[in-house]
Amino acid sequence: MESISQTYARLRLAQKGRARGAPAYSVFVNRPVGRLFAAVAYRIGLTPNQVTLISALFTFTGIALLAIVPASVVLGVVVWLLLAIGYALDSADGQVARLRGGGSLAGEWLDHFVDAIKISSLHLAVLVGLSRSDDIPQTWLLVPVAFTIVANTTFFAMILNDLLKGKQGVASAHSTGGGGALRSVLLLPTDYGILMLAFVLWGWPVVFFGVYSLLLVACSAFLVLAAVTWFRQMVRLDRETVAP
């Protein structure tokens, strides 16, 4: 029976190409950590869906703490750690599937279902947590509301892009490698890993709010620019479909 290090090495060789221009944390930190978790999970016999559910347990524990427990420096570090482990495990479930011979539609559905809940609930938990701070004016609470809208719209658009391209037989961004390191670094402000790291500042609500607001600006700018590109891609696919 192969060791965990051998399984890790086999996973590394079989690693799928990253999405074009994927943000740096997700590519250079989260995926390698997720690969290690996947090797351990595979060795102890966990299924991809079990890994997804364990990921959800860590993630939603961190989110619940944000909403329930008063803000503190310690809480911020704990939340960051829980979210980071959950994110790495979210990367691990697909890698476990590859080790076991391939994924399933049910597994992909469960993965996206959990992601959709996470995206909404994280920013709503920020809204609840910040509402308890005397240093945060009520009008500022519109920022996590806006972040909820931006994050959900981005996630939905990406899923819809893959669905519509798949109907036309066009490979999705997730299956076509590419994108340079510079692009990955430039997209860091839109990376979920950077959002997680911001919670280390949770014990200082005003400082956290400033960083969180800047991340919202970056994510909003990305969505606007990406939406233009995505729409143009759909127009081009329409033309190719009706072309004789």
PDB file of N, CA and C in Angstrom, residues 117-199:
ATOM      1  N   ILE A 117     -24.195  28.235  -0.370  1.00  0.00           N
ATOM      2  CA  ILE A 117     -24.594  28.603   0.994  1.00  0.00           C
ATOM      3  C   ILE A 117     -23.488  29.394   1.673  1.00  0.00           C
ATOM      4  N   LYS A 118     -22.243  28.947   1.487  1.00  0.00           N
ATOM      5  CA  LYS A 118     -21.099  29.614   2.112  1.00  0.00           C
ATOM      6  C   LYS A 118     -20.987  31.065   1.663  1.00  0.00           C
ATOM      7  N   ILE A 119     -21.124  31.295   0.376  1.00  0.00           N
ATOM      8  CA  ILE A 119     -20.943  32.640  -0.171  1.00  0.00           C
ATOM      9  C   ILE A 119     -21.938  33.620   0.431  1.00  0.00           C
ATOM     10  N   SER A 120     -23.194  33.197   0.562  1.00  0.00           N
ATOM     11  CA  SER A 120     -24.212  34.088   1.126  1.00  0.00           C
ATOM     12  C   SER A 120     -24.033  34.262   2.627  1.00  0.00           C
ATOM     13  N   SER A 121     -23.875  33.134   3.329  1.00  0.00           N
ATOM     14  CA  SER A 121     -23.891  33.178   4.789  1.00  0.00           C
ATOM     15  C   SER A 121     -22.673  33.887   5.375  1.00  0.00           C
ATOM     16  N   LEU A 122     -21.524  33.823   4.688  1.00  0.00           N
ATOM     17  CA  LEU A 122     -20.334  34.482   5.235  1.00  0.00           C
ATOM     18  C   LEU A 122     -20.546  35.990   5.339  1.00  0.00           C
ATOM     19  N   HIS A 123     -21.033  36.603   4.285  1.00  0.00           N
ATOM     20  CA  HIS A 123     -21.203  38.057   4.310  1.00  0.00           C
ATOM     21  C   HIS A 123     -22.377  38.472   5.207  1.00  0.00           C
ATOM     22  N   LEU A 124     -23.380  37.628   5.301  1.00  0.00           N
ATOM     23  CA  LEU A 124     -24.483  37.924   6.223  1.00  0.00           C
ATOM     24  C   LEU A 124     -24.014  37.810   7.671  1.00  0.00           C
ATOM     25  N   ALA A 125     -23.093  36.883   7.943  1.00  0.00           N
ATOM     26  CA  ALA A 125     -22.521  36.783   9.289  1.00  0.00           C
ATOM     27  C   ALA A 125     -21.689  38.019   9.616  1.00  0.00           C
ATOM     28  N   VAL A 126     -20.974  38.539   8.617  1.00  0.00           N
ATOM     29  CA  VAL A 126     -20.239  39.796   8.812  1.00  0.00           C
ATOM     30  C   VAL A 126     -21.217  40.915   9.151  1.00  0.00           C
ATOM     31  N   LEU A 127     -22.331  40.957   8.452  1.00  0.00           N
ATOM     32  CA  LEU A 127     -23.361  41.962   8.722  1.00  0.00           C
ATOM     33  C   LEU A 127     -23.833  41.884  10.174  1.00  0.00           C
ATOM     34  N   VAL A 128     -24.131  40.690  10.641  1.00  0.00           N
ATOM     35  CA  VAL A 128     -24.601  40.510  12.022  1.00  0.00           C
ATOM     36  C   VAL A 128     -23.503  40.873  13.015  1.00  0.00           C
ATOM     37  N   GLY A 129     -22.282  40.403  12.739  1.00  0.00           N
ATOM     38  CA  GLY A 129     -21.184  40.677  13.667  1.00  0.00           C
ATOM     39  C   GLY A 129     -20.861  42.156  13.774  1.00  0.00           C
ATOM     40  N   LEU A 130     -20.810  42.852  12.645  1.00  0.00           N
ATOM     41  CA  LEU A 130     -20.509  44.282  12.669  1.00  0.00           C
ATOM     42  C   LEU A 130     -21.636  45.093  13.297  1.00  0.00           C
ATOM     43  N   SER A 131     -22.858  44.599  13.216  1.00  0.00           N
ATOM     44  CA  SER A 131     -23.992  45.342  13.781  1.00  0.00           C
ATOM     45  C   SER A 131     -23.894  45.462  15.291  1.00  0.00           C
ATOM     46  N   ARG A 132     -23.098  44.601  15.930  1.00  0.00           N
ATOM     47  CA  ARG A 132     -22.940  44.662  17.388  1.00  0.00           C
ATOM     48  C   ARG A 132     -21.884  45.678  17.813  1.00  0.00           C
ATOM     49  N   SER A 133     -21.098  46.188  16.859  1.00  0.00           N
ATOM     50  CA  SER A 133     -20.023  47.111  17.200  1.00  0.00           C
ATOM     51  C   SER A 133     -20.543  48.544  17.281  1.00  0.00           C
ATOM     52  N   ASP A 134     -20.188  49.217  18.366  1.00  0.00           N
ATOM     53  CA  ASP A 134     -20.566  50.619  18.525  1.00  0.00           C
ATOM     54  C   ASP A 134     -19.752  51.538  17.616  1.00  0.00           C
ATOM     55  N   ASP A 135     -18.650  51.010  17.050  1.00  0.00           N
ATOM     56  CA  ASP A 135     -17.779  51.816  16.194  1.00  0.00           C
ATOM     57  C   ASP A 135     -18.227  51.827  14.738  1.00  0.00           C
ATOM     58  N   ILE A 136     -19.207  51.021  14.405  1.00  0.00           N
ATOM     59  CA  ILE A 136     -19.660  50.894  13.020  1.00  0.00           C
ATOM     60  C   ILE A 136     -21.032  51.544  12.853  1.00  0.00           C
ATOM     61  N   PRO A 137     -21.121  52.682  12.149  1.00  0.00           N
ATOM     62  CA  PRO A 137     -22.431  53.311  11.897  1.00  0.00           C
ATOM     63  C   PRO A 137     -23.353  52.363  11.124  1.00  0.00           C
ATOM     64  N   GLN A 138     -24.636  52.502  11.363  1.00  0.00           N
ATOM     65  CA  GLN A 138     -25.607  51.610  10.738  1.00  0.00           C
ATOM     66  C   GLN A 138     -25.545  51.651   9.211  1.00  0.00           C
ATOM     67  N   THR A 139     -25.283  52.823   8.665  1.00  0.00           N
ATOM     68  CA  THR A 139     -25.245  52.919   7.194  1.00  0.00           C
ATOM     69  C   THR A 139     -24.092  52.108   6.601  1.00  0.00           C
ATOM     70  N   TRP A 140     -23.029  51.914   7.367  1.00  0.00           N
ATOM     71  CA  TRP A 140     -21.898  51.132   6.877  1.00  0.00           C
ATOM     72  C   TRP A 140     -22.269  49.669   6.670  1.00  0.00           C
ATOM     73  N   LEU A 141     -23.343  49.235   7.307  1.00  0.00           N
ATOM     74  CA  LEU A 141     -23.757  47.839   7.192  1.00  0.00           C
ATOM     75  C   LEU A 141     -24.272  47.496   5.792  1.00  0.00           C
ATOM     76  N   LEU A 142     -24.442  48.535   4.962  1.00  0.00           N
ATOM     77  CA  LEU A 142     -24.801  48.277   3.575  1.00  0.00           C
ATOM     78  C   LEU A 142     -23.650  47.616   2.810  1.00  0.00           C
ATOM     79  N   VAL A 143     -22.432  47.745   3.333  1.00  0.00           N
ATOM     80  CA  VAL A 143     -21.268  47.166   2.649  1.00  0.00           C
ATOM     81  C   VAL A 143     -21.349  45.636   2.594  1.00  0.00           C
ATOM     82  N   PRO A 144     -21.580  44.925   3.728  1.00  0.00           N
ATOM     83  CA  PRO A 144     -21.724  43.469   3.601  1.00  0.00           C
ATOM     84  C   PRO A 144     -22.947  43.059   2.795  1.00  0.00           C
ATOM     85  N   VAL A 145     -23.993  43.883   2.781  1.00  0.00           N
ATOM     86  CA  VAL A 145     -25.144  43.586   1.926  1.00  0.00           C
ATOM     87  C   VAL A 145     -24.711  43.626   0.460  1.00  0.00           C
ATOM     88  N   ALA A 146     -23.952  44.672   0.102  1.00  0.00           N
ATOM     89  CA  ALA A 146     -23.461  44.790  -1.266  1.00  0.00           C
ATOM     90  C   ALA A 146     -22.508  43.651  -1.609  1.00  0.00           C
ATOM     91  N   PHE A 147     -21.672  43.260  -0.648  1.00  0.00           N
ATOM     92  CA  PHE A 147     -20.718  42.177  -0.882  1.00  0.00           C
ATOM     93  C   PHE A 147     -21.471  40.858  -1.133  1.00  0.00           C
ATOM     94  N   THR A 148     -22.564  40.659  -0.422  1.00  0.00           N
ATOM     95  CA  THR A 148     -23.388  39.467  -0.636  1.00  0.00           C
ATOM     96  C   THR A 148     -23.887  39.415  -2.074  1.00  0.00           C
ATOM     97  N   ILE A 149     -24.360  40.555  -2.563  1.00  0.00           N
ATOM     98  CA  ILE A 149     -24.880  40.626  -3.938  1.00  0.00           C
ATOM     99  C   ILE A 149     -23.770  40.371  -4.950  1.00  0.00           C
ATOM    100  N   VAL A 150     -22.635  41.030  -4.761  1.00  0.00           N
ATOM    101  CA  VAL A 150     -21.519  40.889  -5.702  1.00  0.00           C
ATOM    102  C   VAL A 150     -20.992  39.451  -5.719  1.00  0.00           C
ATOM    103  N   ALA A 151     -20.798  38.872  -4.537  1.00  0.00           N
ATOM    104  CA  ALA A 151     -20.249  37.517  -4.458  1.00  0.00           C
ATOM    105  C   ALA A 151     -21.197  36.495  -5.068  1.00  0.00           C
ATOM    106  N   ASN A 152     -22.493  36.616  -4.762  1.00  0.00           N
ATOM    107  CA  ASN A 152     -23.466  35.674  -5.316  1.00  0.00           C
ATOM    108  C   ASN A 152     -23.584  35.802  -6.823  1.00  0.00           C
ATOM    109  N   THR A 153     -23.595  37.036  -7.320  1.00  0.00           N
ATOM    110  CA  THR A 153     -23.711  37.257  -8.766  1.00  0.00           C
ATOM    111  C   THR A 153     -22.501  36.695  -9.495  1.00  0.00           C
ATOM    112  N   THR A 154     -21.312  36.898  -8.938  1.00  0.00           N
ATOM    113  CA  THR A 154     -20.098  36.378  -9.562  1.00  0.00           C
ATOM    114  C   THR A 154     -20.121  34.860  -9.618  1.00  0.00           C
ATOM    115  N   PHE A 155     -20.489  34.234  -8.507  1.00  0.00           N
ATOM    116  CA  PHE A 155     -20.534  32.776  -8.463  1.00  0.00           C
ATOM    117  C   PHE A 155     -21.556  32.230  -9.461  1.00  0.00           C
ATOM    118  N   PHE A 156     -22.739  32.833  -9.480  1.00  0.00           N
ATOM    119  CA  PHE A 156     -23.781  32.382 -10.398  1.00  0.00           C
ATOM    120  C   PHE A 156     -23.342  32.547 -11.848  1.00  0.00           C
ATOM    121  N   ALA A 157     -22.720  33.679 -12.164  1.00  0.00           N
ATOM    122  CA  ALA A 157     -22.290  33.938 -13.535  1.00  0.00           C
ATOM    123  C   ALA A 157     -21.248  32.926 -13.985  1.00  0.00           C
ATOM    124  N   MET A 158     -20.323  32.575 -13.105  1.00  0.00           N
ATOM    125  CA  MET A 158     -19.296  31.601 -13.461  1.00  0.00           C
ATOM    126  C   MET A 158     -19.910  30.228 -13.736  1.00  0.00           C
ATOM    127  N   ILE A 159     -20.848  29.826 -12.881  1.00  0.00           N
ATOM    128  CA  ILE A 159     -21.516  28.540 -13.084  1.00  0.00           C
ATOM    129  C   ILE A 159     -22.325  28.569 -14.379  1.00  0.00           C
ATOM    130  N   LEU A 160     -23.020  29.685 -14.621  1.00  0.00           N
ATOM    131  CA  LEU A 160     -23.827  29.811 -15.830  1.00  0.00           C
ATOM    132  C   LEU A 160     -22.952  29.804 -17.082  1.00  0.00           C
ATOM    133  N   ASN A 161     -21.801  30.454 -17.019  1.00  0.00           N
ATOM    134  CA  ASN A 161     -20.869  30.445 -18.148  1.00  0.00           C
ATOM    135  C   ASN A 161     -20.490  29.018 -18.533  1.00  0.00           C
ATOM    136  N   ASP A 162     -20.109  28.228 -17.526  1.00  0.00           N
ATOM    137  CA  ASP A 162     -19.715  26.846 -17.795  1.00  0.00           C
ATOM    138  C   ASP A 162     -20.878  26.045 -18.363  1.00  0.00           C
ATOM    139  N   LEU A 163     -22.088  26.279 -17.834  1.00  0.00           N
ATOM    140  CA  LEU A 163     -23.260  25.550 -18.299  1.00  0.00           C
ATOM    141  C   LEU A 163     -23.553  25.865 -19.765  1.00  0.00           C
ATOM    142  N   LEU A 164     -23.581  27.158 -20.107  1.00  0.00           N
ATOM    143  CA  LEU A 164     -23.907  27.558 -21.469  1.00  0.00           C
ATOM    144  C   LEU A 164     -22.811  27.158 -22.459  1.00  0.00           C
ATOM    145  N   LYS A 165     -21.558  27.290 -22.050  1.00  0.00           N
ATOM    146  CA  LYS A 165     -20.465  26.863 -22.925  1.00  0.00           C
ATOM    147  C   LYS A 165     -20.502  25.351 -23.145  1.00  0.00           C
ATOM    148  N   GLY A 166     -20.828  24.620 -22.072  1.00  0.00           N
ATOM    149  CA  GLY A 166     -20.922  23.176 -22.194  1.00  0.00           C
ATOM    150  C   GLY A 166     -21.988  22.756 -23.188  1.00  0.00           C
ATOM    151  N   LYS A 167     -23.103  23.496 -23.233  1.00  0.00           N
ATOM    152  CA  LYS A 167     -24.164  23.195 -24.193  1.00  0.00           C
ATOM    153  C   LYS A 167     -23.690  23.363 -25.628  1.00  0.00           C
ATOM    154  N   GLN A 168     -22.707  24.229 -25.824  1.00  0.00           N
ATOM    155  CA  GLN A 168     -22.165  24.478 -27.162  1.00  0.00           C
ATOM    156  C   GLN A 168     -20.890  23.680 -27.421  1.00  0.00           C
ATOM    157  N   GLY A 169     -20.513  22.838 -26.470  1.00  0.00           N
ATOM    158  CA  GLY A 169     -19.314  22.032 -26.647  1.00  0.00           C
ATOM    159  C   GLY A 169     -18.026  22.788 -26.476  1.00  0.00           C
ATOM    160  N   VAL A 170     -18.073  23.918 -25.764  1.00  0.00           N
ATOM    161  CA  VAL A 170     -16.884  24.738 -25.536  1.00  0.00           C
ATOM    162  C   VAL A 170     -16.325  24.431 -24.164  1.00  0.00           C
ATOM    163  N   ALA A 171     -15.022  24.200 -24.084  1.00  0.00           N
ATOM    164  CA  ALA A 171     -14.387  23.898 -22.803  1.00  0.00           C
ATOM    165  C   ALA A 171     -14.494  25.082 -21.866  1.00  0.00           C
ATOM    166  N   SER A 172     -14.742  24.814 -20.585  1.00  0.00           N
ATOM    167  CA  SER A 172     -14.829  25.883 -19.592  1.00  0.00           C
ATOM    168  C   SER A 172     -13.436  26.335 -19.194  1.00  0.00           C
ATOM    169  N   ALA A 173     -13.394  27.477 -18.491  1.00  0.00           N
ATOM    170  CA  ALA A 173     -12.095  28.002 -18.026  1.00  0.00           C
ATOM    171  C   ALA A 173     -11.427  27.041 -17.064  1.00  0.00           C
ATOM    172  N   HIS A 174     -12.248  26.210 -16.353  1.00  0.00           N
ATOM    173  CA  HIS A 174     -11.684  25.314 -15.354  1.00  0.00           C
ATOM    174  C   HIS A 174     -10.962  24.134 -15.987  1.00  0.00           C
ATOM    175  N   SER A 175     -11.240  23.884 -17.248  1.00  0.00           N
ATOM    176  CA  SER A 175     -10.601  22.745 -17.889  1.00  0.00           C
ATOM    177  C   SER A 175      -9.503  23.148 -18.863  1.00  0.00           C
ATOM    178  N   THR A 176      -9.279  24.444 -19.005  1.00  0.00           N
ATOM    179  CA  THR A 176      -8.217  24.928 -19.876  1.00  0.00           C
ATOM    180  C   THR A 176      -7.184  25.644 -19.043  1.00  0.00           C
ATOM    181  N   GLY A 177      -5.980  25.082 -18.969  1.00  0.00           N
ATOM    182  CA  GLY A 177      -4.963  25.699 -18.146  1.00  0.00           C
ATOM    183  C   GLY A 177      -4.552  27.046 -18.708  1.00  0.00           C
ATOM    184  N   GLY A 178      -3.694  27.722 -18.001  1.00  0.00           N
ATOM    185  CA  GLY A 178      -3.187  28.981 -18.521  1.00  0.00           C
ATOM    186  C   GLY A 178      -3.298  30.081 -17.511  1.00  0.00           C
ATOM    187  N   GLY A 179      -2.957  31.288 -17.969  1.00  0.00           N
ATOM    188  CA  GLY A 179      -2.983  32.413 -17.064  1.00  0.00           C
ATOM    189  C   GLY A 179      -1.654  32.514 -16.352  1.00  0.00           C
ATOM    190  N   GLY A 180      -0.991  33.635 -16.506  1.00  0.00           N
ATOM    191  CA  GLY A 180       0.336  33.782 -15.930  1.00  0.00           C
ATOM    192  C   GLY A 180       0.307  34.106 -14.452  1.00  0.00           C
ATOM    193  N   ALA A 181       1.503  34.026 -13.847  1.00  0.00           N
ATOM    194  CA  ALA A 181       1.633  34.310 -12.422  1.00  0.00           C
ATOM    195  C   ALA A 181       1.281  35.762 -12.118  1.00  0.00           C
ATOM    196  N   LEU A 182       1.605  36.681 -13.036  1.00  0.00           N
ATOM    197  CA  LEU A 182       1.302  38.093 -12.803  1.00  0.00           C
ATOM    198  C   LEU A 182      -0.211  38.307 -12.685  1.00  0.00           C
ATOM    199  N   ARG A 183      -0.962  37.696 -13.578  1.00  0.00           N
ATOM    200  CA  ARG A 183      -2.421  37.814 -13.520  1.00  0.00           C
ATOM    201  C   ARG A 183      -2.954  37.244 -12.211  1.00  0.00           C
ATOM    202  N   SER A 184      -2.372  36.122 -11.769  1.00  0.00           N
ATOM    203  CA  SER A 184      -2.791  35.504 -10.513  1.00  0.00           C
ATOM    204  C   SER A 184      -2.572  36.439  -9.332  1.00  0.00           C
ATOM    205  N   VAL A 185      -1.428  37.135  -9.354  1.00  0.00           N
ATOM    206  CA  VAL A 185      -1.123  38.070  -8.265  1.00  0.00           C
ATOM    207  C   VAL A 185      -2.061  39.275  -8.315  1.00  0.00           C
ATOM    208  N   LEU A 186      -2.325  39.782  -9.526  1.00  0.00           N
ATOM    209  CA  LEU A 186      -3.197  40.945  -9.668  1.00  0.00           C
ATOM    210  C   LEU A 186      -4.620  40.647  -9.193  1.00  0.00           C
ATOM    211  N   LEU A 187      -5.023  39.391  -9.294  1.00  0.00           N
ATOM    212  CA  LEU A 187      -6.376  39.007  -8.887  1.00  0.00           C
ATOM    213  C   LEU A 187      -6.475  38.638  -7.400  1.00  0.00           C
ATOM    214  N   LEU A 188      -5.374  38.787  -6.680  1.00  0.00           N
ATOM    215  CA  LEU A 188      -5.383  38.441  -5.260  1.00  0.00           C
ATOM    216  C   LEU A 188      -6.504  39.119  -4.461  1.00  0.00           C
ATOM    217  N   PRO A 189      -6.791  40.417  -4.695  1.00  0.00           N
ATOM    218  CA  PRO A 189      -7.864  41.044  -3.911  1.00  0.00           C
ATOM    219  C   PRO A 189      -9.236  40.393  -4.106  1.00  0.00           C
ATOM    220  N   THR A 190      -9.410  39.617  -5.174  1.00  0.00           N
ATOM    221  CA  THR A 190     -10.686  38.941  -5.408  1.00  0.00           C
ATOM    222  C   THR A 190     -10.671  37.509  -4.886  1.00  0.00           C
ATOM    223  N   ASP A 191      -9.542  37.091  -4.324  1.00  0.00           N
ATOM    224  CA  ASP A 191      -9.364  35.703  -3.899  1.00  0.00           C
ATOM    225  C   ASP A 191     -10.052  35.460  -2.559  1.00  0.00           C
ATOM    226  N   TYR A 192     -10.804  34.372  -2.473  1.00  0.00           N
ATOM    227  CA  TYR A 192     -11.460  34.006  -1.205  1.00  0.00           C
ATOM    228  C   TYR A 192     -10.431  33.837  -0.092  1.00  0.00           C
ATOM    229  N   GLY A 193      -9.232  33.380  -0.435  1.00  0.00           N
ATOM    230  CA  GLY A 193      -8.200  33.214   0.573  1.00  0.00           C
ATOM    231  C   GLY A 193      -7.800  34.525   1.232  1.00  0.00           C
ATOM    232  N   ILE A 194      -7.799  35.605   0.488  1.00  0.00           N
ATOM    233  CA  ILE A 194      -7.474  36.918   1.053  1.00  0.00           C
ATOM    234  C   ILE A 194      -8.631  37.418   1.916  1.00  0.00           C
ATOM    235  N   LEU A 195      -9.849  37.170   1.487  1.00  0.00           N
ATOM    236  CA  LEU A 195     -11.008  37.522   2.315  1.00  0.00           C
ATOM    237  C   LEU A 195     -10.936  36.799   3.650  1.00  0.00           C
ATOM    238  N   MET A 196     -10.585  35.515   3.628  1.00  0.00           N
ATOM    239  CA  MET A 196     -10.447  34.762   4.874  1.00  0.00           C
ATOM    240  C   MET A 196      -9.400  35.406   5.778  1.00  0.00           C
ATOM    241  N   LEU A 197      -8.273  35.760   5.191  1.00  0.00           N
ATOM    242  CA  LEU A 197      -7.173  36.328   5.970  1.00  0.00           C
ATOM    243  C   LEU A 197      -7.566  37.643   6.630  1.00  0.00           C
ATOM    244  N   ALA A 198      -8.485  38.375   5.998  1.00  0.00           N
ATOM    245  CA  ALA A 198      -8.929  39.655   6.560  1.00  0.00           C
ATOM    246  C   ALA A 198      -9.570  39.482   7.940  1.00  0.00           C
ATOM    247  N   PHE A 199     -10.074  38.302   8.236  1.00  0.00           N
ATOM    248  CA  PHE A 199     -10.744  38.094   9.524  1.00  0.00           C
ATOM    249  C   PHE A 199      -9.765  38.077  10.699  1.00  0.00           C
TER     250      PHE A 199
END
